[in-house]
C-alpha atoms as a printed R data frame, in Angstrom:
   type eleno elety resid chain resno       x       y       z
1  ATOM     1    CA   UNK     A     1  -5.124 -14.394  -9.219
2  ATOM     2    CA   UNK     A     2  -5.606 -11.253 -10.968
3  ATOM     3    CA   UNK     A     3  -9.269 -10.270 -10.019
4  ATOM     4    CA   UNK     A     4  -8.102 -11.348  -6.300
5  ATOM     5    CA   UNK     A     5  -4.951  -8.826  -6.626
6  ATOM     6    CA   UNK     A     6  -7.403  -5.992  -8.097
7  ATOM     7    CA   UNK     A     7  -9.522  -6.671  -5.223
8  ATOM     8    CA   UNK     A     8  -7.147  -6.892  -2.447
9  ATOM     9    CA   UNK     A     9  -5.814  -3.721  -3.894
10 ATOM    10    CA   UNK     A    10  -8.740  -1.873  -4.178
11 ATOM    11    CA   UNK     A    11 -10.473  -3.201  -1.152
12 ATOM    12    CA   UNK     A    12  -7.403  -1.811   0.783
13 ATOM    13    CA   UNK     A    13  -7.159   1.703  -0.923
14 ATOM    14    CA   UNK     A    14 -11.174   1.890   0.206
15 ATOM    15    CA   UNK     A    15 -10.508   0.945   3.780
16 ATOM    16    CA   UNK     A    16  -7.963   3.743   4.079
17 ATOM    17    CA   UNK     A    17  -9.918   6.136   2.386
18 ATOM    18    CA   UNK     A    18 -12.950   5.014   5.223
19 ATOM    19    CA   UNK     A    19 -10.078   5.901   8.055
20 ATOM    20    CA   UNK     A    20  -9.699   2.102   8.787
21 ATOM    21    CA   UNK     A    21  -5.777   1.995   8.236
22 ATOM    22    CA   UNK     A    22  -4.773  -0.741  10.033
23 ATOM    23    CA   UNK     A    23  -7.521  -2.882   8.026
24 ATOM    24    CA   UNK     A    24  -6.077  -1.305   4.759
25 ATOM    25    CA   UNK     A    25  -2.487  -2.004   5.616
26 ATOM    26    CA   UNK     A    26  -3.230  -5.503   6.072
27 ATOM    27    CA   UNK     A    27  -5.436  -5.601   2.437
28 ATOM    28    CA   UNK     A    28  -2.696  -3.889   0.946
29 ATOM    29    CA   UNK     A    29   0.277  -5.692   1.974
30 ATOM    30    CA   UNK     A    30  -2.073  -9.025   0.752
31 ATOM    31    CA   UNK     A    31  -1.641  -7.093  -2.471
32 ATOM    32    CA   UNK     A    32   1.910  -6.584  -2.595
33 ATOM    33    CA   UNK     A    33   2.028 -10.740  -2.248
34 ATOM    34    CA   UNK     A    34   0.888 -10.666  -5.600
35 ATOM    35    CA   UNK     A    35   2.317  -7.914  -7.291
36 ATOM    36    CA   UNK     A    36   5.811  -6.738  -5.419
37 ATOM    37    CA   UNK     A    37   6.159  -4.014  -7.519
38 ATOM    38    CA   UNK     A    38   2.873  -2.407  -7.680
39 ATOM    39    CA   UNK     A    39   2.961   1.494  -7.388
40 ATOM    40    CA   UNK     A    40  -0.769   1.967  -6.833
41 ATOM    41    CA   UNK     A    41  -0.509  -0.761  -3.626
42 ATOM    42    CA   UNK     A    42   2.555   0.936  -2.746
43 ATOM    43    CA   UNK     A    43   1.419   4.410  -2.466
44 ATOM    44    CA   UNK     A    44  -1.631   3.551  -0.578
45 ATOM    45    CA   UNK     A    45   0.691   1.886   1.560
46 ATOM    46    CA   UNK     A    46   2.980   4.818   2.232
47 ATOM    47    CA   UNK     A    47  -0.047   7.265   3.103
48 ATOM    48    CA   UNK     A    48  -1.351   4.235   5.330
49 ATOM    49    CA   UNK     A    49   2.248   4.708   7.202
50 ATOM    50    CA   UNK     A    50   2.091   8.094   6.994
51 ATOM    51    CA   UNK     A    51  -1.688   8.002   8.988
52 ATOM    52    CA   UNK     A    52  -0.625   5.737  11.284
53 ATOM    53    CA   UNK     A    53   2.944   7.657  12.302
54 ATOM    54    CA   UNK     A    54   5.172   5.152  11.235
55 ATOM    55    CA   UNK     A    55   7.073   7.412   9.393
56 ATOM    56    CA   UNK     A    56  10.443   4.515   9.016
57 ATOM    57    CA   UNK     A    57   7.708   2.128   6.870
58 ATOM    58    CA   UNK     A    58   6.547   5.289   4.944
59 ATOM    59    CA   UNK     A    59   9.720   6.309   4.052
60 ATOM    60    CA   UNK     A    60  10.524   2.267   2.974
61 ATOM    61    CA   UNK     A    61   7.215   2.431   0.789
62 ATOM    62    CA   UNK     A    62   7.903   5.553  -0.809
63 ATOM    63    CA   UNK     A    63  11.369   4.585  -1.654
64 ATOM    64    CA   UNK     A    64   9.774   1.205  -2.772
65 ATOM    65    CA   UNK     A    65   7.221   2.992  -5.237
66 ATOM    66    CA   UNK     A    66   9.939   5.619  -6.392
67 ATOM    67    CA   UNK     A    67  11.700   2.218  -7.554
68 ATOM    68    CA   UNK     A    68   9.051   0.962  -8.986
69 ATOM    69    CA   UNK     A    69   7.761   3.693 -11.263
């Protein structure tokens, strides 16, 4: 379970960082099933918000990663 949460986790911070976002949200929030409190997952998650517009789920996440570091 841990080399599938590194890899959901990383395979979604690559997809955003390739401009597919919606592929990366979906990789990321995979992550977060693992690992709830996981700032790295939950920062890429914010800036996925924040690319797509949904600026209600980016605040969430960033209040979400605030909490958890």
């Amino acid at each position: 379970p841990k080399v599938a949460l590194i890899g959901a986790g990383a395979m979604g911070g690559a997809l955003l960082k390739a401009g597919r976002t919606e592929e990366a949200i979906t990789a990321l929030r995979a992550a977060l099933l693992d690992a709830p409190n996981n700032g790295y997952v939950l920062f890429a998650l914010m800036e996925a918000a924040k690319a797509t517009k949904d600026m209600v789920a980016a605040a969430e996440y960033k209040k979400l990663f605030e909490q958890a570091w």
